[in-house]
PDB file of C-alpha atoms in Angstrom:
ATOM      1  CA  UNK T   1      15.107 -15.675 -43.918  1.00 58.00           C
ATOM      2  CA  UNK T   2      11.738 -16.428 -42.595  1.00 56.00           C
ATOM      3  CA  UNK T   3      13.047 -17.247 -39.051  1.00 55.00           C
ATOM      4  CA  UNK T   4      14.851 -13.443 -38.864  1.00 55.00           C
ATOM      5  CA  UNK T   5      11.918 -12.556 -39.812  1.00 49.00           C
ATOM      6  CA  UNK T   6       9.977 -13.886 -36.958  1.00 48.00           C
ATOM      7  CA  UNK T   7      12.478 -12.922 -34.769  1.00 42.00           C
ATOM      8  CA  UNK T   8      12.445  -9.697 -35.852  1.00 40.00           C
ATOM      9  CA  UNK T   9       8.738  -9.652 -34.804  1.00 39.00           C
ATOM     10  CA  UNK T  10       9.411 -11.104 -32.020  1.00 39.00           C
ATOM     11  CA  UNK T  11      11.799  -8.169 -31.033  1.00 37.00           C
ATOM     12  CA  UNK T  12       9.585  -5.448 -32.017  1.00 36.00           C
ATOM     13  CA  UNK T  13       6.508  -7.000 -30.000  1.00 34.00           C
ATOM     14  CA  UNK T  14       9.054  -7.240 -27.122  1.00 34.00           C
ATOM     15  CA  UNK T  15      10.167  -3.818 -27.481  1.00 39.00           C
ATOM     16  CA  UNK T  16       6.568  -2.241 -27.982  1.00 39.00           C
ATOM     17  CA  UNK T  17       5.802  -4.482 -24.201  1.00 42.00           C
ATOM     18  CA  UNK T  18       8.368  -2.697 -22.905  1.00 44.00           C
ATOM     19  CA  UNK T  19       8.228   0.765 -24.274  1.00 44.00           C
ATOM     20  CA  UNK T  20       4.364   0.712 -22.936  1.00 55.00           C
ATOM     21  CA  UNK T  21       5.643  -0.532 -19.711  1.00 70.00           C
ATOM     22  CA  UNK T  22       8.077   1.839 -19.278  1.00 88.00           C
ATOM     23  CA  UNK T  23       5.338   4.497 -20.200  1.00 93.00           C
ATOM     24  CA  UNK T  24       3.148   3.688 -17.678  1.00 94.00           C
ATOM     25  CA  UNK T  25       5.838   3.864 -15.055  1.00 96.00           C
ATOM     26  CA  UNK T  26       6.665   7.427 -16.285  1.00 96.00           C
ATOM     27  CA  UNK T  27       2.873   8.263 -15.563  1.00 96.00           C
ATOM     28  CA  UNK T  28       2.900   7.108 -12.619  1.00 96.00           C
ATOM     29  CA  UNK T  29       6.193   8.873 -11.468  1.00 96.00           C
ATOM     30  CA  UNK T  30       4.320  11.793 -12.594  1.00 97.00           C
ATOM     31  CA  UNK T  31       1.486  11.429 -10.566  1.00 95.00           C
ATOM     32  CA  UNK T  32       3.470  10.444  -7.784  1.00 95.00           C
ATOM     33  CA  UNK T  33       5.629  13.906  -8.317  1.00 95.00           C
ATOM     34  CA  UNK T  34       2.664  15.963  -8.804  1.00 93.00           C
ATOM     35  CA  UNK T  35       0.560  14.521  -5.383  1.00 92.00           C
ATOM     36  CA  UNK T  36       4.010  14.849  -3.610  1.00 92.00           C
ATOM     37  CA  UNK T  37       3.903  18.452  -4.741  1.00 91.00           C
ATOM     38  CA  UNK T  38       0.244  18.971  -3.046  1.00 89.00           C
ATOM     39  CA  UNK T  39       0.818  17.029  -0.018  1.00 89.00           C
ATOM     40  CA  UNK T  40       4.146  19.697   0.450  1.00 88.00           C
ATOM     41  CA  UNK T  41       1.960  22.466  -0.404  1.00 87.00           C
ATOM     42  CA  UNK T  42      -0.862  21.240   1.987  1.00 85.00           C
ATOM     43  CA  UNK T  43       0.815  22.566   4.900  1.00 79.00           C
ATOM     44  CA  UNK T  44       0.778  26.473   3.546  1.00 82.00           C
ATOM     45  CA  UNK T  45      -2.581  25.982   1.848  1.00 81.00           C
ATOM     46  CA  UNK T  46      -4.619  25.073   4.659  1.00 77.00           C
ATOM     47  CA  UNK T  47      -8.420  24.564   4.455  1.00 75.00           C
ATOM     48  CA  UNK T  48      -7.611  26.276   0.655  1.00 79.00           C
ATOM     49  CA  UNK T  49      -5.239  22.566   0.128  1.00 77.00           C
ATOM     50  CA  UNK T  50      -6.308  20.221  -2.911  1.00 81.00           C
ATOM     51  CA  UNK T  51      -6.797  17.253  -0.165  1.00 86.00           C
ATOM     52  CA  UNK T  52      -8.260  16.246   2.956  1.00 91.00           C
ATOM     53  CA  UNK T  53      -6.198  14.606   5.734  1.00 92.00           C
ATOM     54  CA  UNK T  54      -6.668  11.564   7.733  1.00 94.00           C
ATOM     55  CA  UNK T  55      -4.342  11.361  10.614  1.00 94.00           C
ATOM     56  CA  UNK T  56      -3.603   8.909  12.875  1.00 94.00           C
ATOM     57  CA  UNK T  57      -0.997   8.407  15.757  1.00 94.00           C
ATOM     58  CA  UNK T  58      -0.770   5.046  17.520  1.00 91.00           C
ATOM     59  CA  UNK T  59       0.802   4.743  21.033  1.00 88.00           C
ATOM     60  CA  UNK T  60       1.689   8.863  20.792  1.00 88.00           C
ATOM     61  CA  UNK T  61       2.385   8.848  24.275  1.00 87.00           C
ATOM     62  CA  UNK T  62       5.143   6.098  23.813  1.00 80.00           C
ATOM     63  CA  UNK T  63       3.809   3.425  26.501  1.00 83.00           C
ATOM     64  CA  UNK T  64       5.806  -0.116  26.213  1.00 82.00           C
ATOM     65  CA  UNK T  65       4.616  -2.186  23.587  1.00 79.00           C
ATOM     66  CA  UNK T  66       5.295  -6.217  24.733  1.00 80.00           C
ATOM     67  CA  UNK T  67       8.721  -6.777  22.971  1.00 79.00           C
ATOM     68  CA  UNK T  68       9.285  -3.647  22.615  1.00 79.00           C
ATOM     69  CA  UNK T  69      10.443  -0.578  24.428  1.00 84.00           C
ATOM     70  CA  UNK T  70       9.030   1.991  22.152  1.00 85.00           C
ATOM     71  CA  UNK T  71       6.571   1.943  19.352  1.00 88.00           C
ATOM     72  CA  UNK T  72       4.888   4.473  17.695  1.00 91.00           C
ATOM     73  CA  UNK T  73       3.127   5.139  14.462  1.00 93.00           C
ATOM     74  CA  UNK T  74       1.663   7.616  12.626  1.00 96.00           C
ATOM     75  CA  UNK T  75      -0.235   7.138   9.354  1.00 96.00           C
ATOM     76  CA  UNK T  76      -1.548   9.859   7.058  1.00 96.00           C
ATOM     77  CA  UNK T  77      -4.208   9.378   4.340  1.00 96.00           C
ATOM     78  CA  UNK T  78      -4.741  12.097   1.643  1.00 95.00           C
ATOM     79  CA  UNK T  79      -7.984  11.933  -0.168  1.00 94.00           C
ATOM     80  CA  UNK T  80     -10.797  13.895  -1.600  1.00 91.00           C
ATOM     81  CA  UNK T  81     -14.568  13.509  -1.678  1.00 88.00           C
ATOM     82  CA  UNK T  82     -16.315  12.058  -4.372  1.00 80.00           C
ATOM     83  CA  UNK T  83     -18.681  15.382  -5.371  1.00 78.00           C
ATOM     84  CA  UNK T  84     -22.197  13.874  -5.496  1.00 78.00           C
ATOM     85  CA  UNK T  85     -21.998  11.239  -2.716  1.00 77.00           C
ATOM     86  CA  UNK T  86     -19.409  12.707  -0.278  1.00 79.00           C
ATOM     87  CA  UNK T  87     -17.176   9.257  -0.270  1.00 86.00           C
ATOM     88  CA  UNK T  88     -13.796   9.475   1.031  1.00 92.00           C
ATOM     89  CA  UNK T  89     -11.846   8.552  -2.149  1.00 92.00           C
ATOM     90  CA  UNK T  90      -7.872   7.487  -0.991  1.00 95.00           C
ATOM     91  CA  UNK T  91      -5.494   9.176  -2.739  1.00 95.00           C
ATOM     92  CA  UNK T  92      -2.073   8.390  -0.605  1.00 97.00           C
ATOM     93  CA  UNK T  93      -1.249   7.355   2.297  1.00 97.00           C
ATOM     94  CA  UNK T  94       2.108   7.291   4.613  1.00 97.00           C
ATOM     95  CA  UNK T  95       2.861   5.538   7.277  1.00 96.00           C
ATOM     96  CA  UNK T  96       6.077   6.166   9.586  1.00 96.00           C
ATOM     97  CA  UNK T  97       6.867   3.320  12.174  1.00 92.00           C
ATOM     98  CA  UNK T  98       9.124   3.460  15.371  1.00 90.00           C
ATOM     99  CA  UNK T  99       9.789   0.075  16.953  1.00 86.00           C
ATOM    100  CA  UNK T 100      12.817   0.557  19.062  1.00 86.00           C
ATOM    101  CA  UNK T 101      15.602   1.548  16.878  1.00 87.00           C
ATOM    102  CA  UNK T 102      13.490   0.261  14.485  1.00 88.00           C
ATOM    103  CA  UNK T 103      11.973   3.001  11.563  1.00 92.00           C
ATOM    104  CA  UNK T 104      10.005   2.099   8.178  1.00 93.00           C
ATOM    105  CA  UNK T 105       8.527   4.358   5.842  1.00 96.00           C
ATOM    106  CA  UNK T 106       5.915   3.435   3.241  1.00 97.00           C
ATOM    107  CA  UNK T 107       3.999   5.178   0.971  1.00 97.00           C
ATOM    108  CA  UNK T 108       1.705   4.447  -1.351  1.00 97.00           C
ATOM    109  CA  UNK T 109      -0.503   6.484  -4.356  1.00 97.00           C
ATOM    110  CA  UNK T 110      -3.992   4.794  -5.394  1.00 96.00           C
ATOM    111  CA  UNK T 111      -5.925   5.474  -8.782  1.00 94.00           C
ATOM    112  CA  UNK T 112      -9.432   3.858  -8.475  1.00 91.00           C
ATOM    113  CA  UNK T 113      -9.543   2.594  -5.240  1.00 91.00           C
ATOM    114  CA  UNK T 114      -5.998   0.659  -6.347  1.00 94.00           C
ATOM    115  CA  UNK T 115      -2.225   0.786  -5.543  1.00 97.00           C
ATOM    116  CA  UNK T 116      -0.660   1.988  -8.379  1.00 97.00           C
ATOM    117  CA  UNK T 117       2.459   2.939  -6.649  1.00 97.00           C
ATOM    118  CA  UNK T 118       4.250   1.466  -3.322  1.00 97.00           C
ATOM    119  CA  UNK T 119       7.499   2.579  -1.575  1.00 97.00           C
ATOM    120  CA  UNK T 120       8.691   0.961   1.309  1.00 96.00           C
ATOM    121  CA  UNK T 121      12.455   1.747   3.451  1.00 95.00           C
ATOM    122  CA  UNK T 122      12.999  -0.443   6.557  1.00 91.00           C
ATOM    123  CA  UNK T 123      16.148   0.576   9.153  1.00 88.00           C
ATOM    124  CA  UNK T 124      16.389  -3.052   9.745  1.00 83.00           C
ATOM    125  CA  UNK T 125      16.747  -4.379   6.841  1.00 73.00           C
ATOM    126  CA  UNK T 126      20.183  -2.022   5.745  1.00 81.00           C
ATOM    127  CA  UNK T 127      17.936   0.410   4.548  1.00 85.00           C
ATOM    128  CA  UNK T 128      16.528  -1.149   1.093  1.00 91.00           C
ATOM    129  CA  UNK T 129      14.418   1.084  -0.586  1.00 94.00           C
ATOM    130  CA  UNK T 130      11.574  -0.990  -1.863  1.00 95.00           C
ATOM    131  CA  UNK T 131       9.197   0.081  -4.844  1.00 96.00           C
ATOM    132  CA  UNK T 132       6.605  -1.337  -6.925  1.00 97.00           C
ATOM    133  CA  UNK T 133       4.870  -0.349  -9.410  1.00 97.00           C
ATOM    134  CA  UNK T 134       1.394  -1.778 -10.723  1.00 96.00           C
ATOM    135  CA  UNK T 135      -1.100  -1.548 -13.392  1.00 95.00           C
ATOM    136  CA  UNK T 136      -4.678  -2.805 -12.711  1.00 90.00           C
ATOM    137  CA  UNK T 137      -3.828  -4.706  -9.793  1.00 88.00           C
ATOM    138  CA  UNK T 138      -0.730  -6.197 -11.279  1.00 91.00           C
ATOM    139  CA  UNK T 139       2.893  -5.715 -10.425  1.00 93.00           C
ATOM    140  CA  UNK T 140       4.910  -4.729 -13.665  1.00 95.00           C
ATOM    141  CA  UNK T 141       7.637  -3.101 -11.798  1.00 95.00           C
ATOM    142  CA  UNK T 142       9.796  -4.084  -8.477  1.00 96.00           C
ATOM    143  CA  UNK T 143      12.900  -2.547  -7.693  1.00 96.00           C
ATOM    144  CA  UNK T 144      15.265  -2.316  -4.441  1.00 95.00           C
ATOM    145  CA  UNK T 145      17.638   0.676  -4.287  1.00 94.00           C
ATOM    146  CA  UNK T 146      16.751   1.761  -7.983  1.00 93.00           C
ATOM    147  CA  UNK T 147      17.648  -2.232  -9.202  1.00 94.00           C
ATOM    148  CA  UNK T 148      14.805  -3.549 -11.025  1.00 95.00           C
ATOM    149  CA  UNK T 149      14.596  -7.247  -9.920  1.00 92.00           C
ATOM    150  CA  UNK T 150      12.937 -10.327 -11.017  1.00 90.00           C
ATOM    151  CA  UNK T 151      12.168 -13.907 -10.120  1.00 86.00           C
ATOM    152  CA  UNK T 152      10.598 -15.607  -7.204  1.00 87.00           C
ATOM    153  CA  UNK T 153      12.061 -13.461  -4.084  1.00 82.00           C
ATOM    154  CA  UNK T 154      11.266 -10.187  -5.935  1.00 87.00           C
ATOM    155  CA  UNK T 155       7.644 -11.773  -6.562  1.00 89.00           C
ATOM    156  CA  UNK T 156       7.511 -12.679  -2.679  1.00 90.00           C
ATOM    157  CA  UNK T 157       8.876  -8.803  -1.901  1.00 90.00           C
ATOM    158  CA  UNK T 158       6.341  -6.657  -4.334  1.00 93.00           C
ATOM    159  CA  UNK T 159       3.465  -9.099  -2.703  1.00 92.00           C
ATOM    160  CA  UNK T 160       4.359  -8.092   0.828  1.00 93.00           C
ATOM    161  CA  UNK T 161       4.489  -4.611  -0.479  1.00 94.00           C
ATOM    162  CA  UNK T 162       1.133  -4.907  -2.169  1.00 94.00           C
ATOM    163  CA  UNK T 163      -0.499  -6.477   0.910  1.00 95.00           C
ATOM    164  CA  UNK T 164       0.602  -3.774   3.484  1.00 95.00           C
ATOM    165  CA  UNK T 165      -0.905  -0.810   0.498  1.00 95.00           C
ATOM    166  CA  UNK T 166      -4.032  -2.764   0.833  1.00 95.00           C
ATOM    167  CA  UNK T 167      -3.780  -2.955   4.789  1.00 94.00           C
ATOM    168  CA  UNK T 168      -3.271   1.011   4.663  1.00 95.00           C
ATOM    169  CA  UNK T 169      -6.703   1.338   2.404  1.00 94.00           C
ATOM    170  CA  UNK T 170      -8.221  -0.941   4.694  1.00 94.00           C
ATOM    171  CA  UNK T 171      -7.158   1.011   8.150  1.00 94.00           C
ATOM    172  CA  UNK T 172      -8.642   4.264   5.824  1.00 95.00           C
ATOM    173  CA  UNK T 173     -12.091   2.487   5.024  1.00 92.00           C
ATOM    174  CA  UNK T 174     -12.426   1.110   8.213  1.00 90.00           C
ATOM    175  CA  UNK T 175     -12.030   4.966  10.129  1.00 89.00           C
ATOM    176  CA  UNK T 176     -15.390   5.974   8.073  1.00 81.00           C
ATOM    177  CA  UNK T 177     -17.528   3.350   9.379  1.00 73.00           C
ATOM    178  CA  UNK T 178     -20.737   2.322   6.977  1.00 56.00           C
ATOM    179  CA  UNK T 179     -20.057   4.303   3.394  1.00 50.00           C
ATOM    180  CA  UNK T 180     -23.235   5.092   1.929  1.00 48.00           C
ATOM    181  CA  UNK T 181     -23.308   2.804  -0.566  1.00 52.00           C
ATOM    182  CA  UNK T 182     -23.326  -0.186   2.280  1.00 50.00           C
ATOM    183  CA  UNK T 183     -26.322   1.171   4.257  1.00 51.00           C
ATOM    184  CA  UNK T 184     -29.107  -0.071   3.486  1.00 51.00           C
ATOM    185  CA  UNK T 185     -32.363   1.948   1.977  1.00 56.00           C
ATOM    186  CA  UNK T 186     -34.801   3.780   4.729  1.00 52.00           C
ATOM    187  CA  UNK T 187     -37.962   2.465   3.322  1.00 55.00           C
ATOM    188  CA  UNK T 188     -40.037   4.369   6.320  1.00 53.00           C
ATOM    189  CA  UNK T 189     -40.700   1.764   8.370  1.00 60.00           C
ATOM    190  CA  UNK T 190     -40.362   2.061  11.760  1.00 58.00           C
ATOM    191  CA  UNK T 191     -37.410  -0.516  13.482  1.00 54.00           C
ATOM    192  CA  UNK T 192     -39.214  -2.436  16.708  1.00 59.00           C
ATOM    193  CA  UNK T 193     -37.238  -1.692  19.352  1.00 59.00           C
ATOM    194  CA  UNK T 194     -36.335  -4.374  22.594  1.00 56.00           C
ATOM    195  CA  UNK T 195     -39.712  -6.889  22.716  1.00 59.00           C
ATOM    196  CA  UNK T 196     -41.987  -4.837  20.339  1.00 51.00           C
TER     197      UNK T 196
END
């Protein structure tokens, strides 16, 4: 009796893990639907759109690339501006690459400054659909073609997917320069210049 009884607790506790899990997931497809819905409307709002753009085309003229006889790639970065301070604030980010025959698509939403969401399709690999989701930084969700795998190559996947959403927020910091908040104080005094 008392050993159903603990697995019965067991169950539920399992089941509750899951049921949150699952919740969070459905929040995130949610957001993921809605921002998808804004980026599509973007185009027809204009300057009246919910987002700013960031856009960026490397190699848009198509010159050779050593191994390669065409590369290209174009990222975009949706975001918004934090009210009081003006700081770009990522929202989601795309990034369509061309190597050759070559073509990968990745995407990836951000709450707080962190990938919540990452999809990922590569030509050369037979077309697997890649996503993962994450909560606080952590995976709790990777899937290929809608099959929710586990284990030590789906570990090795979502962290290659994790590491190029960081790489995109990276290549989005890095095309504002200095954000307020890293340059430093003007106290008034005057900066020598050369041998002053």
């Amino acid at each position: 009796m008392r050993r159903s009884i603990i697995t019965a607790l067991a169950a539920l506790c399992l089941t509750a893990a899951a049921l949150a899990q699952n919740a969070k997931i459905d929040g995130i497809r949610k957001e993921y639907a809605a921002i998808k819905a804004d980026v599509a409307d973007l185009q027809r709002a204009g300057a009246k759109g919910k987002w700013y753009v960031l856009t960026l085309d490397d190699n848009a003229y198509g010159r050779r690339y050593v191994g390669s006889d065409h590369f290209r790639a174009r990222l975009h970065f949706y975001y918004e501006l934090e009210s009081e301070t003006v700081i770009p604030i990522l929202r989601y980010a795309t990034e369509e690459v061309e190597a050759d025959e070559q073509r990968i698509r990745r995407e990836a939403l951000y709450t707080d400054g962190q990938p919540v969401y990452i999809y990922e399709k590569d030509s050369d690999q037979d077309n697997v659909e890649r996503t993962l989701f994450l909560d606080e930084g952590e995976p709790i969700q990777y899937a290929e073609n809608n099959k929710v795998l586990t284990g030590d190559e789906a570990t090795d996947a979502a962290g290659m997917l994790l590491w190029q959403a960081e790489n995109l927020m990276k290549r989005f910091e890095g095309s504002f320069g200095d954000s307020p908040e890293d340059t430093p104080d003007d106290d008034g005094e005057v900066i020598p210049l050369g041998d002053e």
